[in-house]
Tab-separated table of C-alpha atoms and ligand atoms in Angstrom:
chain	number	residue	atom	x	y	z
A	1	MET	CA	60.133	27.577	15.361
A	2	LYS	CA	62.897	25.947	13.351
A	3	LEU	CA	63.996	27.141	9.993
A	4	PRO	CA	63.829	26.123	7.225
A	5	ILE	CA	60.226	25.077	7.313
A	6	TYR	CA	59.355	21.986	5.301
A	7	MET	CA	56.336	22.674	3.107
A	8	ASP	CA	56.926	20.278	0.256
A	9	HIS	CA	55.021	17.186	1.324
A	10	HIS	CA	54.071	16.208	-2.240
A	11	ALA	CA	57.642	15.463	-3.004
A	12	THR	CA	58.053	13.370	0.041
A	13	THR	CA	57.151	13.234	3.714
A	14	PRO	CA	59.326	12.810	6.761
A	15	VAL	CA	59.128	9.389	8.428
A	16	ASP	CA	56.795	9.567	11.355
A	17	PRO	CA	58.795	8.813	14.557
A	18	ARG	CA	56.259	6.019	15.399
A	19	VAL	CA	56.992	4.497	11.998
A	20	LEU	CA	60.712	4.477	12.565
A	21	ARG	CA	60.298	2.930	15.986
A	22	ALA	CA	58.222	0.088	14.495
A	23	MET	CA	60.868	-0.559	11.874
A	24	LEU	CA	64.034	-0.662	13.983
A	25	PRO	CA	63.664	-4.284	15.366
A	26	TYR	CA	63.450	-5.541	11.791
A	27	PHE	CA	66.989	-4.236	11.038
A	28	LYS	CA	68.298	-5.992	14.115
A	29	ALA	CA	66.918	-9.053	15.975
A	30	GLU	CA	64.106	-9.657	13.497
A	31	PHE	CA	66.197	-9.750	10.394
A	32	GLY	CA	64.725	-12.903	8.860
A	33	ASN	CA	63.735	-13.504	5.269
A	34	ALA	CA	59.895	-13.512	5.093
A	35	ALA	CA	60.180	-16.406	2.602
A	36	SER	CA	62.112	-18.679	5.028
A	37	VAL	CA	59.543	-21.291	6.019
A	38	HIS	CA	61.648	-23.497	8.256
A	39	HIS	CA	62.455	-21.339	11.326
A	40	ALA	CA	61.280	-18.622	13.662
A	41	PHE	CA	63.399	-15.904	11.981
A	42	GLY	CA	61.366	-16.378	8.765
A	43	TRP	CA	58.096	-16.813	10.495
A	44	ASN	CA	58.433	-13.586	12.508
A	45	ALA	CA	59.346	-11.645	9.405
A	46	GLU	CA	56.400	-13.221	7.503
A	47	LYS	CA	54.035	-12.413	10.397
A	48	ALA	CA	55.166	-8.797	10.404
A	49	VAL	CA	54.670	-8.521	6.653
A	50	ALA	CA	51.181	-10.014	6.946
A	51	ARG	CA	50.208	-7.484	9.574
A	52	ALA	CA	51.425	-4.614	7.391
A	53	ARG	CA	49.688	-5.983	4.376
A	54	ALA	CA	46.446	-6.286	6.246
A	55	LYS	CA	46.663	-2.650	7.415
A	56	ILE	CA	47.365	-1.327	3.972
A	57	ALA	CA	44.431	-3.406	2.625
A	58	GLN	CA	42.242	-1.977	5.397
A	59	LEU	CA	43.296	1.628	4.529
A	60	ILE	CA	41.944	1.334	0.995
A	61	ASN	CA	39.134	-1.134	1.782
A	62	ALA	CA	40.564	-3.983	-0.236
A	63	GLU	CA	38.643	-7.241	0.113
A	64	THR	CA	41.659	-9.272	1.141
A	65	PRO	CA	45.323	-8.502	2.064
A	66	GLU	CA	46.408	-10.785	-0.851
A	67	GLU	CA	45.348	-7.964	-3.190
A	68	ILE	CA	48.265	-5.869	-1.908
A	69	ILE	CA	51.461	-6.475	-3.981
A	70	PHE	CA	54.642	-4.891	-2.518
A	71	THR	CA	56.834	-2.998	-4.933
A	72	SER	CA	59.883	-0.640	-4.655
A	73	GLY	CA	57.558	2.411	-4.924
A	74	ALA	CA	54.829	3.924	-6.896
A	75	THR	CA	56.982	4.377	-10.001
A	76	GLU	CA	57.254	0.568	-10.177
A	77	SER	CA	53.583	0.147	-9.288
A	78	ASP	CA	52.528	2.400	-12.198
A	79	ASN	CA	54.788	0.468	-14.609
A	80	LEU	CA	53.547	-2.895	-13.291
A	81	ALA	CA	49.848	-1.899	-13.572
A	82	ILE	CA	49.980	-0.393	-17.047
A	83	ARG	CA	52.564	-2.626	-18.660
A	84	GLY	CA	51.111	-5.611	-16.849
A	85	ILE	CA	47.686	-5.056	-18.426
A	86	ALA	CA	49.082	-4.127	-21.756
A	87	GLU	CA	51.070	-7.362	-22.017
A	88	MET	CA	48.289	-9.533	-20.700
A	89	PHE	CA	45.495	-8.091	-22.932
A	90	ARG	CA	47.233	-7.027	-26.120
A	91	GLU	CA	45.290	-9.642	-28.038
A	92	LYS	CA	42.063	-8.028	-26.911
A	93	GLY	CA	43.015	-4.481	-27.703
A	94	ASN	CA	45.818	-1.981	-27.965
A	95	HIS	CA	44.159	1.251	-26.703
A	96	ILE	CA	44.846	2.977	-23.314
A	97	ILE	CA	43.270	6.140	-22.043
A	98	THR	CA	45.003	8.370	-19.545
A	99	SER	CA	45.099	12.079	-18.677
A	100	ALA	CA	47.529	14.795	-19.680
A	101	ILE	CA	48.418	15.656	-16.049
A	102	GLU	CA	49.467	12.166	-14.792
A	103	HIS	CA	52.711	11.628	-12.985
A	104	ARG	CA	55.715	10.923	-15.264
A	105	ALA	CA	55.679	7.248	-14.105
A	106	VAL	CA	52.358	6.874	-15.882
A	107	LEU	CA	52.992	9.159	-18.839
A	108	ASP	CA	56.456	7.756	-19.664
A	109	THR	CA	55.143	4.223	-19.405
A	110	CYS	CA	52.364	5.079	-21.862
A	111	ARG	CA	54.895	6.723	-24.172
A	112	TYR	CA	56.954	3.614	-24.088
A	113	LEU	CA	53.891	1.461	-24.975
A	114	GLU	CA	53.238	3.714	-27.944
A	115	THR	CA	56.620	2.509	-29.335
A	116	GLN	CA	55.365	-1.033	-28.865
A	117	GLY	CA	52.205	-0.614	-31.020
A	118	PHE	CA	49.768	0.769	-28.399
A	119	LYS	CA	47.547	3.741	-29.007
A	120	VAL	CA	47.227	6.190	-26.151
A	121	THR	CA	44.572	8.880	-25.622
A	122	TYR	CA	45.763	11.735	-23.289
A	123	LEU	CA	42.559	13.369	-21.945
A	124	PRO	CA	42.909	17.146	-21.584
A	125	VAL	CA	41.765	18.921	-18.414
A	126	ASP	CA	39.720	22.079	-17.998
A	127	ARG	CA	40.806	25.294	-16.249
A	128	GLU	CA	40.048	23.615	-12.927
A	129	GLY	CA	42.372	20.779	-13.708
A	130	LEU	CA	39.590	18.240	-14.158
A	131	ILE	CA	39.015	15.780	-16.975
A	132	ARG	CA	35.560	15.767	-18.500
A	133	LEU	CA	33.672	12.546	-18.220
A	134	ASP	CA	32.222	13.102	-21.717
A	135	ASP	CA	35.749	13.151	-23.208
A	136	LEU	CA	36.410	9.905	-21.468
A	137	LYS	CA	33.216	8.256	-22.749
A	138	LYS	CA	33.951	9.473	-26.294
A	139	ALA	CA	37.505	8.188	-26.140
A	140	ILE	CA	36.521	4.596	-25.315
A	141	SER	CA	36.513	2.141	-28.233
A	142	SER	CA	36.197	-1.632	-28.638
A	143	LYS	CA	40.057	-1.672	-28.470
A	144	THR	CA	40.321	0.059	-25.098
A	145	ILE	CA	41.862	-2.220	-22.429
A	146	LEU	CA	42.797	0.302	-19.675
A	147	ILE	CA	41.901	3.655	-18.279
A	148	SER	CA	44.637	5.106	-16.011
A	149	VAL	CA	43.623	8.326	-14.222
A	150	MET	CA	45.119	9.569	-11.003
A	151	TYR	CA	43.155	10.478	-7.907
A	152	ALA	CA	45.033	13.496	-6.528
A	153	ASN	CA	47.467	15.413	-8.639
A	154	ASN	CA	50.952	15.891	-7.189
A	155	GLU	CA	51.306	19.545	-8.349
A	156	ILE	CA	47.863	21.148	-8.056
A	157	GLY	CA	46.260	18.643	-5.669
A	158	VAL	CA	43.101	18.394	-7.771
A	159	LEU	CA	40.943	15.319	-7.204
A	160	GLN	CA	39.626	13.619	-10.312
A	161	PRO	CA	36.080	12.113	-10.223
A	162	VAL	CA	37.404	8.605	-9.780
A	163	LYS	CA	34.149	6.993	-8.681
A	164	GLU	CA	32.459	8.127	-11.886
A	165	ILE	CA	35.492	7.046	-13.938
A	166	GLY	CA	35.340	3.590	-12.171
A	167	THR	CA	31.598	3.285	-12.942
A	168	ILE	CA	32.244	4.103	-16.689
A	169	ALA	CA	35.097	1.663	-16.836
A	170	GLN	CA	33.063	-1.064	-15.282
A	171	ALA	CA	30.110	-0.565	-17.618
A	172	ARG	CA	32.377	-0.952	-20.589
A	173	GLY	CA	34.280	-3.875	-19.176
A	174	ILE	CA	37.669	-1.938	-19.157
A	175	PHE	CA	40.197	-2.090	-16.343
A	176	PHE	CA	40.680	1.080	-14.255
A	177	HIS	CA	44.157	1.846	-12.799
A	178	CYS	CA	44.401	4.731	-10.379
A	179	ASP	CA	47.673	6.352	-9.278
A	180	ALA	CA	46.401	7.226	-5.782
A	181	VAL	CA	49.781	8.049	-4.290
A	182	GLN	CA	48.914	11.583	-3.169
A	183	ALA	CA	45.457	10.550	-1.882
A	184	VAL	CA	46.084	7.392	0.084
A	185	GLY	CA	46.524	8.067	3.782
A	186	LYS	CA	45.321	11.722	3.349
A	187	ILE	CA	41.661	11.366	2.168
A	188	PRO	CA	39.455	8.211	2.038
A	189	VAL	CA	40.232	5.816	-0.774
A	190	ASP	CA	37.839	2.982	-1.197
A	191	VAL	CA	38.880	0.607	-4.035
A	192	ARG	CA	35.506	-1.187	-3.905
A	193	ALA	CA	33.187	1.893	-3.826
A	194	MET	CA	35.319	3.590	-6.478
A	195	LYS	CA	35.432	0.449	-8.593
A	196	MET	CA	39.235	0.521	-9.058
A	197	HIS	CA	41.032	-2.575	-10.359
A	198	LEU	CA	44.590	-1.450	-9.892
A	199	VAL	CA	45.877	1.232	-7.430
A	200	SER	CA	49.369	2.607	-6.956
A	201	ILE	CA	50.541	3.541	-3.473
A	202	SER	CA	53.836	4.885	-2.109
A	203	ALA	CA	54.950	4.781	1.567
A	204	HIS	CA	57.218	7.915	1.481
A	205	LYS	CA	54.254	10.105	0.528
A	206	MET	CA	52.413	9.038	3.714
A	207	TYR	CA	55.070	9.293	6.430
A	208	GLY	CA	56.582	5.927	5.672
A	209	PRO	CA	60.044	5.131	4.322
A	210	LYS	CA	61.249	5.628	0.835
A	211	GLY	CA	61.775	2.660	-1.570
A	212	ILE	CA	58.623	0.766	-0.718
A	213	GLY	CA	55.206	0.936	-2.397
A	214	ALA	CA	52.323	-1.274	-3.285
A	215	LEU	CA	50.052	-2.145	-6.119
A	216	TYR	CA	46.507	-3.122	-5.283
A	217	VAL	CA	45.474	-5.775	-7.712
A	218	ARG	CA	41.752	-6.699	-7.521
A	219	LYS	CA	41.147	-10.429	-7.092
A	220	ARG	CA	37.349	-10.599	-7.778
A	221	ASP	CA	34.591	-8.894	-9.722
A	222	PRO	CA	36.514	-9.016	-11.977
A	223	ARG	CA	39.708	-10.814	-11.301
A	224	THR	CA	42.444	-8.530	-12.575
A	225	ARG	CA	45.205	-10.421	-14.320
A	226	ILE	CA	48.487	-8.700	-15.081
A	227	ALA	CA	51.831	-9.848	-16.402
A	228	PRO	CA	54.824	-9.329	-14.077
A	229	LEU	CA	57.755	-7.004	-14.878
A	230	ILE	CA	60.211	-8.882	-12.650
A	231	HIS	CA	60.657	-12.657	-12.695
A	232	GLY	CA	62.307	-14.816	-10.063
A	233	GLY	CA	61.268	-16.580	-6.924
A	234	GLY	CA	57.582	-16.131	-7.380
A	235	HIS	CA	57.033	-13.796	-4.425
A	236	GLU	CA	53.859	-11.685	-4.206
A	237	ARG	CA	51.723	-14.133	-6.122
A	238	GLY	CA	54.294	-14.287	-8.869
A	239	LEU	CA	53.641	-10.613	-9.736
A	240	ARG	CA	56.773	-9.230	-8.058
A	241	SER	CA	59.664	-11.577	-7.395
A	242	GLY	CA	62.455	-10.608	-4.961
A	243	THR	CA	63.116	-10.895	-1.297
A	244	LEU	CA	60.778	-8.610	0.618
A	245	ASN	CA	62.140	-5.453	2.201
A	246	VAL	CA	60.693	-6.343	5.642
A	247	PRO	CA	61.726	-3.241	7.627
A	248	ALA	CA	60.268	-1.013	5.002
A	249	ILE	CA	57.113	-2.996	4.758
A	250	VAL	CA	56.713	-2.853	8.552
A	251	GLY	CA	57.097	0.896	8.368
A	252	PHE	CA	54.633	1.174	5.521
A	253	GLY	CA	52.097	-0.861	7.581
A	254	LYS	CA	52.611	1.379	10.560
A	255	ALA	CA	52.148	4.460	8.424
A	256	ALA	CA	48.817	2.924	7.177
A	257	GLU	CA	47.732	2.215	10.737
A	258	ILE	CA	48.406	5.761	11.889
A	259	SER	CA	46.574	7.151	8.839
A	260	ILE	CA	43.487	4.956	9.478
A	261	LYS	CA	43.298	6.379	13.068
A	262	GLU	CA	44.229	9.951	12.383
A	263	MET	CA	43.100	10.831	8.789
A	264	LYS	CA	39.821	12.434	9.601
A	265	LYS	CA	41.133	14.771	12.211
A	266	GLU	CA	44.333	15.481	10.405
A	267	SER	CA	42.779	16.318	7.007
A	268	ALA	CA	40.390	18.783	8.732
A	269	ARG	CA	43.421	20.409	10.439
A	270	LEU	CA	45.347	20.578	7.192
A	271	LEU	CA	42.341	22.108	5.397
A	272	LYS	CA	42.107	24.891	8.047
A	273	LEU	CA	45.918	25.548	7.789
A	274	ARG	CA	45.699	25.601	3.974
A	275	GLU	CA	42.796	28.024	3.983
A	276	ARG	CA	44.566	30.186	6.491
A	277	LEU	CA	47.637	30.242	4.209
A	278	ARG	CA	45.579	31.088	1.126
A	279	ALA	CA	43.404	33.743	2.772
A	280	GLY	CA	46.479	35.288	4.471
A	281	ILE	CA	48.342	35.649	1.215
A	282	GLN	CA	45.378	36.777	-0.831
A	283	ARG	CA	44.339	39.332	1.829
A	284	GLU	CA	47.762	41.053	1.545
A	285	LEU	CA	48.381	40.609	-2.212
A	286	ASP	CA	46.335	41.178	-5.295
A	287	GLU	CA	46.893	39.249	-8.564
A	288	VAL	CA	47.402	35.923	-6.873
A	289	TYR	CA	45.671	32.961	-8.442
A	290	VAL	CA	44.898	29.507	-7.206
A	291	ASN	CA	45.826	26.899	-9.772
A	292	GLY	CA	43.253	24.181	-10.114
A	293	SER	CA	39.978	23.672	-8.403
A	294	LEU	CA	39.844	24.833	-4.752
A	295	ASP	CA	36.805	22.665	-4.135
A	296	GLN	CA	38.010	19.324	-5.581
A	297	ARG	CA	41.376	19.410	-3.864
A	298	LEU	CA	43.653	17.759	-1.378
A	299	PRO	CA	43.362	19.460	1.951
A	300	GLY	CA	47.163	19.982	2.233
A	301	ASN	CA	47.769	21.447	-1.209
A	302	LEU	CA	47.936	25.042	-2.291
A	303	ASN	CA	49.297	25.965	-5.742
A	304	LEU	CA	49.435	29.648	-6.436
A	305	SER	CA	50.600	31.817	-9.320
A	306	PHE	CA	51.805	35.315	-8.610
A	307	ALA	CA	51.328	37.787	-11.501
A	308	PHE	CA	53.957	40.483	-12.109
A	309	VAL	CA	56.886	38.769	-10.412
A	310	GLU	CA	59.718	36.757	-11.928
A	311	GLY	CA	59.297	33.109	-11.161
A	312	GLU	CA	62.884	32.263	-10.250
A	313	SER	CA	63.426	35.209	-8.030
A	314	LEU	CA	60.202	34.456	-6.281
A	315	LEU	CA	61.139	30.909	-5.599
A	316	LYS	CA	64.626	31.853	-4.502
A	317	GLY	CA	63.243	34.419	-2.099
A	318	ILE	CA	60.757	31.946	-0.511
A	319	THR	CA	63.037	28.888	-0.395
A	320	GLU	CA	65.724	30.671	1.678
A	321	THR	CA	63.543	29.723	4.679
A	322	ILE	CA	60.664	27.652	3.441
A	323	ALA	CA	60.993	24.460	1.391
A	324	VAL	CA	58.430	24.666	-1.393
A	325	SER	CA	58.608	23.858	-5.044
A	326	SER	CA	57.416	25.079	-8.341
A	327	GLY	CA	56.306	22.569	-10.903
A	328	SER	CA	57.022	19.013	-9.878
A	329	ALA	CA	60.231	17.949	-8.187
A	330	CYS	CA	61.194	15.881	-11.207
A	331	THR	CA	60.925	18.730	-13.804
A	332	SER	CA	61.905	21.760	-11.663
A	333	ALA	CA	65.481	21.527	-12.767
A	334	THR	CA	64.462	22.878	-16.127
A	335	SER	CA	63.015	26.357	-16.254
A	336	GLU	CA	60.193	25.144	-18.594
A	337	PRO	CA	56.819	25.387	-16.860
A	338	SER	CA	55.465	21.979	-15.876
A	339	TYR	CA	53.167	20.188	-18.256
A	340	VAL	CA	50.504	20.136	-15.547
A	341	LEU	CA	50.366	23.952	-15.415
A	342	LYS	CA	50.543	24.107	-19.221
A	343	ALA	CA	47.551	21.725	-19.388
A	344	LEU	CA	45.539	24.350	-17.295
A	345	ASN	CA	46.030	26.945	-20.049
A	346	LEU	CA	46.860	29.696	-17.561
A	347	GLY	CA	48.852	31.672	-20.104
A	348	GLU	CA	52.654	32.173	-20.237
A	349	ALA	CA	52.980	34.717	-17.416
A	350	LEU	CA	51.174	32.718	-14.686
A	351	GLU	CA	52.705	29.345	-15.769
A	352	HIS	CA	56.094	30.666	-14.820
A	353	THR	CA	55.324	32.023	-11.403
A	354	SER	CA	53.631	29.160	-9.667
A	355	VAL	CA	54.567	27.945	-6.185
A	356	ARG	CA	53.397	24.640	-4.739
A	357	PHE	CA	52.760	24.671	-0.937
A	358	GLY	CA	52.420	21.088	0.397
A	359	LEU	CA	51.375	21.158	4.017
A	360	GLY	CA	51.822	18.039	6.118
A	361	ARG	CA	51.453	16.350	9.466
A	362	PHE	CA	54.068	18.311	11.314
A	363	ASN	CA	53.365	21.824	10.056
A	364	THR	CA	51.954	24.242	12.592
A	365	ALA	CA	49.870	27.334	12.612
A	366	ARG	CA	52.891	29.410	13.562
A	367	GLU	CA	54.757	28.034	10.473
A	368	VAL	CA	51.811	29.051	8.290
A	369	GLU	CA	51.861	32.590	9.729
A	370	TYR	CA	55.542	32.889	9.102
A	371	THR	CA	55.019	31.609	5.553
A	372	ILE	CA	52.314	34.252	4.924
A	373	LYS	CA	54.609	36.990	6.090
A	374	ARG	CA	57.587	35.724	4.114
A	375	VAL	CA	55.696	35.286	0.800
A	376	VAL	CA	53.962	38.578	1.078
A	377	SER	CA	57.214	40.393	1.754
A	378	VAL	CA	59.081	38.666	-1.074
A	379	VAL	CA	56.260	39.366	-3.567
A	380	LYS	CA	56.004	42.993	-2.455
A	381	GLN	CA	59.678	43.489	-2.908
A	382	LEU	CA	59.716	42.018	-6.417
A	383	ARG	CA	56.713	43.951	-7.441
A	384	ALA	CA	58.186	47.183	-6.270
A	385	LEU	CA	60.782	46.697	-8.973
A	386	SER	CA	58.289	45.822	-11.725
A	387	ASP	CA	57.343	48.506	-14.213
A	388	LEU	CA	54.648	46.259	-15.517
A	389	TYR	CA	53.041	45.987	-12.122
A	390	ALA	CA	53.194	49.778	-11.668
A	391	LEU	CA	51.581	50.224	-15.087
A	392	ASP	CA	48.877	47.748	-14.284
A	393	ARG	CA	48.164	49.578	-11.050
A	394	GLN	CA	47.806	52.898	-12.870
A	395	GLU	CA	45.431	51.313	-15.401
A	396	LYS	CA	43.269	49.778	-12.671
A	397	ALA	CA	43.195	53.045	-10.685
A	398	LYS	CA	42.105	54.888	-13.875
A	399	SER	CA	39.375	52.502	-14.722
A	400	ALA	CA	38.171	52.567	-11.139
A	401	LYS	CA	37.723	56.340	-11.320
A	402	ARG	CA	35.740	56.169	-14.526
B	1	LIG	C1	55.687	10.452	-5.930
B	1	LIG	C2	54.664	9.980	-6.973
B	1	LIG	C3	54.892	8.827	-7.713
B	1	LIG	C4	56.176	8.060	-7.636
B	1	LIG	O1	56.343	7.384	-6.443
B	1	LIG	P1	57.688	6.840	-5.943
B	1	LIG	O2	57.403	5.941	-4.879
B	1	LIG	O3	58.522	7.961	-5.600
B	1	LIG	O4	58.305	6.082	-7.089
B	1	LIG	C5	53.851	8.468	-8.612
B	1	LIG	N1	52.762	9.142	-8.754
B	1	LIG	C6	52.513	10.226	-7.975
B	1	LIG	C7	51.235	10.981	-8.169
B	1	LIG	C8	53.454	10.673	-7.076
B	1	LIG	O5	53.202	11.769	-6.331
């Protein structure tokens, strides 16, 4: 077993070797511009892009490949979806509904739109990390033009009831954007069954390369019209101009193809590993809490809070040999607990001692066993130094005797 172990697959995933192999020719012999229509270099590039587009469309059950718009990643996709609807429909209404635990790419876009005259409702979540559909229904007004709620959360892995959200949106004639970055390629995403109009995807979260993503834009029932962010040569149905990153798109397509074939088996394997990790840690340690619903959750995600330890020492102890994170990668530089954990109302103590384990395709049972041992030993060491923990033990022993 090689150290350090990578267990931070919500931050990014390694490129699958099969993906890299598929990409390589497009850096070399097949270097053409997919928009060159007069020669074979261009045609070959365009053919490769079309194949990739079709695979990505298939992965999310889009009606046609044209509904896939390539972007530089999901940050851009989130911006394009939300600002695209806002600009296109501002005459119709200026109200957007989202959730308090969205990725920063959604939240910061909404905050920006608030400075431009839009009103945004940030739905709270319950202890399990789930929005309440009643809150959503109550928030809708005649001015609501967009609901943007993620499928799987990047910190706690909790899955929102997207099909129900889509049904509500459809009944009220409101567009539904879903940031499905953490879900696509890991669990089934069906844009038609889930009644989604816009869906953000990122290749580097599903074993593809960084710097490439997509926005699914529904073409029918209803046609979803958005304004572009980037103007230029009219690529991607005019929604995203700029020469296509052909090698990255080919890799993205290969990653989608692999996911289609392997998702079912792989997600079952990850769920087993995740449960082994959770049970292994909770068997050896008391006062360990799972953050977010265990039931409505990505198979590869485990987010735990450890009572009676100091958060930073805990993380330092673990990350010597295991790459995990606390909070989200973007906010972990600050010692403030993440807004996602805050939204769960765990209380100060537990907010500061969370660890996110993100299991992925190349993690093994041996790595999970090692992780259990390491985490248990670090936590035991830290607790041995904690007066508060000793006091709590005494109290519990007393009340047990009574
Ligand atoms: C990683 C991530 C993003 C941003 O994707 P990039 O392709 O890195 O820009 C957006 N939303 C969620 C939920 C993510 O996990």
